[in-house]
mmCIF file of C-alpha atoms in Angstrom:
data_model
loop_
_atom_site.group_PDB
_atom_site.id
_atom_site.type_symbol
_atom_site.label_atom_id
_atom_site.label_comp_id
_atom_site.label_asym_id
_atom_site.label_seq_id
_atom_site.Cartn_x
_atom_site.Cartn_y
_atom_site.Cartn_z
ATOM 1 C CA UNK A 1 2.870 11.896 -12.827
ATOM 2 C CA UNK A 2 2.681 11.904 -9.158
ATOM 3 C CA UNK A 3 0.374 14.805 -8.026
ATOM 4 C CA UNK A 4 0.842 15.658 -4.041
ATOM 5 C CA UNK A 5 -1.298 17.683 -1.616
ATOM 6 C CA UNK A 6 0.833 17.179 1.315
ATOM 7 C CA UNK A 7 3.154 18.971 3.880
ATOM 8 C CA UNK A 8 6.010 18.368 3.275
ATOM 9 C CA UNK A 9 7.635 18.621 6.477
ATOM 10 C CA UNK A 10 5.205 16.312 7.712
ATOM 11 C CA UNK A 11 5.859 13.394 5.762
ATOM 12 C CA UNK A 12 9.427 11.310 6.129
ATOM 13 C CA UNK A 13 10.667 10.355 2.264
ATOM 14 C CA UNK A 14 9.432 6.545 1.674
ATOM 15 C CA UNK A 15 10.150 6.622 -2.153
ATOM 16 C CA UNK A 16 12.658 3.557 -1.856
ATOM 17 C CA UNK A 17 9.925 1.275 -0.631
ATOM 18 C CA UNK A 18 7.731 -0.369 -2.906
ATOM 19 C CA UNK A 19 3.493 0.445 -2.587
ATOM 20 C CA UNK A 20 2.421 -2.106 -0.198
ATOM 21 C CA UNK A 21 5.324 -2.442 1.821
ATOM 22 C CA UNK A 22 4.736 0.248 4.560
ATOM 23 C CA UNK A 23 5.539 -0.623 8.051
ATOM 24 C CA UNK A 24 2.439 -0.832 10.484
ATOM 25 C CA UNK A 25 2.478 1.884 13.023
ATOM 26 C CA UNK A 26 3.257 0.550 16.692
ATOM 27 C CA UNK A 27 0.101 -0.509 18.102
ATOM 28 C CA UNK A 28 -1.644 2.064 20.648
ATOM 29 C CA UNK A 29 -4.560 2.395 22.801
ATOM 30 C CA UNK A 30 -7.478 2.108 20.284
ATOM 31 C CA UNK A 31 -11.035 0.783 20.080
ATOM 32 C CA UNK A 32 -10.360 -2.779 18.873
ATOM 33 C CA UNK A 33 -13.488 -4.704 17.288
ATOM 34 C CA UNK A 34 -14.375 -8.123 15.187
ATOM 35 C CA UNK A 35 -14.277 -7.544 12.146
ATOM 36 C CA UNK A 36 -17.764 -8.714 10.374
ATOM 37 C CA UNK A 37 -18.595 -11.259 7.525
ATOM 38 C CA UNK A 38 -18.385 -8.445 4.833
ATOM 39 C CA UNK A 39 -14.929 -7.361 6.457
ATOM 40 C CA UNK A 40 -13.500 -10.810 6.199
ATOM 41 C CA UNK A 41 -14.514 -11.255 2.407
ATOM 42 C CA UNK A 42 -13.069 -8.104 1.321
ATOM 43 C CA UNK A 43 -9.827 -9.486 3.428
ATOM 44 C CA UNK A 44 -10.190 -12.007 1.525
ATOM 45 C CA UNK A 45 -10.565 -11.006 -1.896
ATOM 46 C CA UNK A 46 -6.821 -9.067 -1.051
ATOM 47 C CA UNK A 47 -5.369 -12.472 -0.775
ATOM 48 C CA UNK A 48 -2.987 -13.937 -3.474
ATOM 49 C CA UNK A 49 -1.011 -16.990 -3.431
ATOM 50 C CA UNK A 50 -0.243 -16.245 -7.214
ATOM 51 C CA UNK A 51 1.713 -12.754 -7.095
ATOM 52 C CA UNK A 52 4.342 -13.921 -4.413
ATOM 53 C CA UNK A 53 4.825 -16.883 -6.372
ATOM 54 C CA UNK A 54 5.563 -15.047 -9.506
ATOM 55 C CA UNK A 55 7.695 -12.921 -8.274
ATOM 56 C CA UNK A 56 10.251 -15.345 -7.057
ATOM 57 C CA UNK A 57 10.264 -17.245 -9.846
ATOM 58 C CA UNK A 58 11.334 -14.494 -11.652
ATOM 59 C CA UNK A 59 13.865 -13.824 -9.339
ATOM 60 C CA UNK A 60 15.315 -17.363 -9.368
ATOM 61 C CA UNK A 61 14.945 -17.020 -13.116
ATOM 62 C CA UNK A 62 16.943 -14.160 -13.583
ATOM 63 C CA UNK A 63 19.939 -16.208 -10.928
ATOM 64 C CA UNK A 64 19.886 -19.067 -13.170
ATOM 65 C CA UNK A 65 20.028 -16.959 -15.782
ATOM 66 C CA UNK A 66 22.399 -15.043 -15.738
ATOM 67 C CA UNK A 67 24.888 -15.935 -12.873
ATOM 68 C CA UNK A 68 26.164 -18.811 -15.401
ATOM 69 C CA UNK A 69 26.646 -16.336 -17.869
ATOM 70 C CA UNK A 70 28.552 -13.960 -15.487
ATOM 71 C CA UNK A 71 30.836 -17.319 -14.785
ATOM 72 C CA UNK A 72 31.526 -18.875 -18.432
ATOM 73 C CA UNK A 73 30.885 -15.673 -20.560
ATOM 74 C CA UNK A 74 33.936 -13.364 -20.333
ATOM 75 C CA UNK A 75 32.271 -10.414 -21.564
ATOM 76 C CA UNK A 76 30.122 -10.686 -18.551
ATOM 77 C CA UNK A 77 33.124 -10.408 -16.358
ATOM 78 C CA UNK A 78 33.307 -6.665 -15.700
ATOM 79 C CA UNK A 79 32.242 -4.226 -12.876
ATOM 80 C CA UNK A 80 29.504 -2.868 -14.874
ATOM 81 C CA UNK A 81 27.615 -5.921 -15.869
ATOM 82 C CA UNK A 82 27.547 -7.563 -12.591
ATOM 83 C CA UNK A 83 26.481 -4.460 -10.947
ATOM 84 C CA UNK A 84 23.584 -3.830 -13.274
ATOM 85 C CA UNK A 85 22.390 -7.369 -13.396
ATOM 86 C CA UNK A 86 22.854 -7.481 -9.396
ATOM 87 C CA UNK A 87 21.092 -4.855 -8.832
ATOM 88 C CA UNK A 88 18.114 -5.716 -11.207
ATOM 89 C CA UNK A 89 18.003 -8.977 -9.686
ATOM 90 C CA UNK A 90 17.818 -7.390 -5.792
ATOM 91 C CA UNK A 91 14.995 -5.201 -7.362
ATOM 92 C CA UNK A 92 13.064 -8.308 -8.210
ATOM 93 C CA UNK A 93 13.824 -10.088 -4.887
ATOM 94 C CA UNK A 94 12.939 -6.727 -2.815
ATOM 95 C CA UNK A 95 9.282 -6.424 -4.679
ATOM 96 C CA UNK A 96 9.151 -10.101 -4.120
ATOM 97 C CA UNK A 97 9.777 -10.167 -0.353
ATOM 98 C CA UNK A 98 7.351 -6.870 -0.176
ATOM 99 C CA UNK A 99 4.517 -8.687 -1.385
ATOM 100 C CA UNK A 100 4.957 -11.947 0.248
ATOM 101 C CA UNK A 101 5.249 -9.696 4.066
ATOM 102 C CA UNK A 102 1.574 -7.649 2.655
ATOM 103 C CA UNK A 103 0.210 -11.388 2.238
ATOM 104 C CA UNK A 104 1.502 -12.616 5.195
ATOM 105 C CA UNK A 105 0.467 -9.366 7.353
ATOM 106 C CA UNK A 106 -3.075 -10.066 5.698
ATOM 107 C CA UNK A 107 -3.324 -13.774 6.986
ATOM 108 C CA UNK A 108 -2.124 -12.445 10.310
ATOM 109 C CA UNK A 109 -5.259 -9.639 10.211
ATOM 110 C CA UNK A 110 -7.845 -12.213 9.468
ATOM 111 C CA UNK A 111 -6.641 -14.549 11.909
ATOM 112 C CA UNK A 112 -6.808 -12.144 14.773
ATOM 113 C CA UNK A 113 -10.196 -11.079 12.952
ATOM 114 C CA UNK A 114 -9.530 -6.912 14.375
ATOM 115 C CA UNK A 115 -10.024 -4.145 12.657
ATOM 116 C CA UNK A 116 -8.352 -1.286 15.163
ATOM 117 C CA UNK A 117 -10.466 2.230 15.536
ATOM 118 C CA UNK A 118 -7.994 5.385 15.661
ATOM 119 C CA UNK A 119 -7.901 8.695 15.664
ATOM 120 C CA UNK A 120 -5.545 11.402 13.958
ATOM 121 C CA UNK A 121 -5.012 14.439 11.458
ATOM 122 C CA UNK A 122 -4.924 13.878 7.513
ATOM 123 C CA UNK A 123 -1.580 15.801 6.686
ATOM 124 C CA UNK A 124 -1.779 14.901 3.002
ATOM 125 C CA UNK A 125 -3.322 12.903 -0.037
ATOM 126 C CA UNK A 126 -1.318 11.777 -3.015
ATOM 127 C CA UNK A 127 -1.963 10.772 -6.569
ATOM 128 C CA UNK A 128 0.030 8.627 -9.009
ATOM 129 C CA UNK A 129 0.166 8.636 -12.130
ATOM 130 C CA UNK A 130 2.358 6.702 -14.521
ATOM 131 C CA UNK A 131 0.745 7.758 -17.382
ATOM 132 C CA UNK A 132 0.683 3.674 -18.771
ATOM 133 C CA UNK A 133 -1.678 2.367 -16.198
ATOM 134 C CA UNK A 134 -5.166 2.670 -15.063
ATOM 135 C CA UNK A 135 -6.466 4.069 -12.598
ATOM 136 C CA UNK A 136 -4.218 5.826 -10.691
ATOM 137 C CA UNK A 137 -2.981 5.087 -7.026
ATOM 138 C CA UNK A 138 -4.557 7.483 -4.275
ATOM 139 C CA UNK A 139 -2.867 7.427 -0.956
ATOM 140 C CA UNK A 140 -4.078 9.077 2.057
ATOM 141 C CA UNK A 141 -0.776 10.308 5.128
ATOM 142 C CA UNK A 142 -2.963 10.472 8.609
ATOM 143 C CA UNK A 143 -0.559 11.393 11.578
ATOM 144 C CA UNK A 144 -2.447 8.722 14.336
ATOM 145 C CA UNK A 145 -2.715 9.981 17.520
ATOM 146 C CA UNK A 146 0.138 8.358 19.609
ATOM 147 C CA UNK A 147 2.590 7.870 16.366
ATOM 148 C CA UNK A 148 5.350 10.167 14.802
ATOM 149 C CA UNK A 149 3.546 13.194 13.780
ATOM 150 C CA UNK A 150 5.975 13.947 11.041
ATOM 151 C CA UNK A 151 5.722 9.770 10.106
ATOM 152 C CA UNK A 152 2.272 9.698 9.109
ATOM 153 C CA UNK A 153 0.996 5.990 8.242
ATOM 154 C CA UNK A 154 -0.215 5.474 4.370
ATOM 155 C CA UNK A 155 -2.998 3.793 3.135
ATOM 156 C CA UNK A 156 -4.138 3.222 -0.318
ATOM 157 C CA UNK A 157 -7.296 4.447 -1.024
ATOM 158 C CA UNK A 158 -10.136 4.790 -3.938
ATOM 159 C CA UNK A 159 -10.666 7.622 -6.234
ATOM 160 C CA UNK A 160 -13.674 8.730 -5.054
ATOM 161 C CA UNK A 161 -12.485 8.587 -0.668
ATOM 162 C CA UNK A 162 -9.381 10.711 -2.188
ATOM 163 C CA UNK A 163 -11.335 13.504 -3.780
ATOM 164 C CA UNK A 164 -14.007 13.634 -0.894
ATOM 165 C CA UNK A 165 -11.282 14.484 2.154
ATOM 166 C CA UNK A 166 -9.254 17.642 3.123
ATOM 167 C CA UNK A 167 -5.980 17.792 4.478
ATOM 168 C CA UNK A 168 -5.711 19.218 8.061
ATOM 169 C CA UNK A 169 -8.586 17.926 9.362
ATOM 170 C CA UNK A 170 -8.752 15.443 12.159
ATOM 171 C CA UNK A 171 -10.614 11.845 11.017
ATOM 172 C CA UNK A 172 -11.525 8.612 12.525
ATOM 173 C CA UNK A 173 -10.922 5.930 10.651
ATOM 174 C CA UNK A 174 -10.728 1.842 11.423
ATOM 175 C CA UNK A 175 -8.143 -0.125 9.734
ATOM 176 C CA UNK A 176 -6.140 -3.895 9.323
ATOM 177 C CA UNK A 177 -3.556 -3.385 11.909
ATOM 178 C CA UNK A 178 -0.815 -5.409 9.716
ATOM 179 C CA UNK A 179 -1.217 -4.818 6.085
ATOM 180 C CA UNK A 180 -2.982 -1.197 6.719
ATOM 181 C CA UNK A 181 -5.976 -2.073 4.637
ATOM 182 C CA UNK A 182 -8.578 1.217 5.319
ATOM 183 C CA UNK A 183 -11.810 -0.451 6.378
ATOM 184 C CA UNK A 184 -13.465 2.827 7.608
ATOM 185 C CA UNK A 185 -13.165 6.791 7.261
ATOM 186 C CA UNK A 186 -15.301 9.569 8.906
ATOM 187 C CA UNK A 187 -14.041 12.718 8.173
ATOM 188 C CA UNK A 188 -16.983 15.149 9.488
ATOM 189 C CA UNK A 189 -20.174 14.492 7.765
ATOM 190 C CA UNK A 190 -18.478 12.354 5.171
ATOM 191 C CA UNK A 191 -17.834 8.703 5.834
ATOM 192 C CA UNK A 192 -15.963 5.772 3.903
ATOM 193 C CA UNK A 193 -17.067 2.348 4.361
ATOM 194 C CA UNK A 194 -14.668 0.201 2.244
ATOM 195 C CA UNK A 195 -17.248 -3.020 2.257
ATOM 196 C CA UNK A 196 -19.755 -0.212 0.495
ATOM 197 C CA UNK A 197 -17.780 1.044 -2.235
ATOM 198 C CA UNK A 198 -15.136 -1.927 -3.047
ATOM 199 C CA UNK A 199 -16.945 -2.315 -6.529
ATOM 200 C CA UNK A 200 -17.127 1.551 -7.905
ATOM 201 C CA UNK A 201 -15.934 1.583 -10.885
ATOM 202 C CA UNK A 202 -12.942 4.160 -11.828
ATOM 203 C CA UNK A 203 -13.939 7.254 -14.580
ATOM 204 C CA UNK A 204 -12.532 7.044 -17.296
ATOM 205 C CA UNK A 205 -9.181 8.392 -18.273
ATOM 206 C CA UNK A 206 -9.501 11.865 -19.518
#
């Protein structure tokens, strides 16, 4: 169950691209500074050699898998098969390359050690809901000052930053410029300092 609090004319359809494979917004006249020791670690702890890794082997997996059988196996040998297995295969390969760009855009933000203070409107908030897994995903669309208003950036946020902000309201907020990892939110008298919270733990499911 996906539950949205956002304008809709505001916000350009993104639904064919995996979470974690938004494109950074082009780079504008913003308060750079060095990220800090804290910053770095919780960078860090975003790292994984281990997901990239797995996905690929499942995608050469499912080639050596199943391309000999589309070859030898005649009742592989129709439109319907190959299309289906193709496009299963592509899936894998797309969610593969997806998270192997996020990894690489996070190497890229801790080498330039940046985080990149801008300003901009919150047009909308999003939960997601599968109903299998837990917790849910909370997304945040902020129109940056300088961008596409009606392509807001998305970043992934915690439960507790999602219930706290209102849409329409102009925030401040300091983020990875590459992999879009929110490392600071001030939304009035309310602020979000990722470093501060990373370890909240989730409510429980209703």
């Amino acid at each position: 169950m996906t539950q949205d609090r956002i304008a809709p004319d505001l916000i350009a359809p993104d639904s064919a691209a995996p979470d974690g494979a938004a494109t950074a917004p082009a780079l504008v006249a913003g308060d750079a500074q060095a990220l800090d020791a804290r910053e770095r670690d919780f960078l860090r702890a975003k790292q994984s050699s281990e997901a990239p890794r797995v996905l690929w082997s499942c995608v050469a997996l499912g080639v050596v898998c199943f391309v000999p059988a589309i070859v030898f196996d005649p009742d592989f040998r129709n439109v319907w098969a190959i299309a289906g297995i193709s496009a299963a295969i592509g899936f894998m390969a797309l969610l593969a390359w997806s998270e192997s760009l996020d990894q690489s855009n996070l190497r890229d933000d801790l080498a330039a050690g940046i985080k990149l203070w801008r300003e901009g409107v919150l047009t909308g908030v999003m939960e997601r809901d599968d109903g299998e897994s837990w917790p849910p995903i909370y997304c945040l669309y902020i129109a940056l000052d300088g961008d596409d208003p009606e392509l807001p950036t998305r970043f992934s946020v915690p439960w507790h930053c999602y219930e706290a902000v209102r849409t329409d309201r102009r925030v401040r907020i300091a983020y990875a410029p590459k992999a879009l990892r929110l490392l600071n939110l001030i939304d009035g008298d309310y602020q979000y300092v990722a470093v501060l919270r990373q370890f909240d733990e989730h409510p429980p499911p209703p």
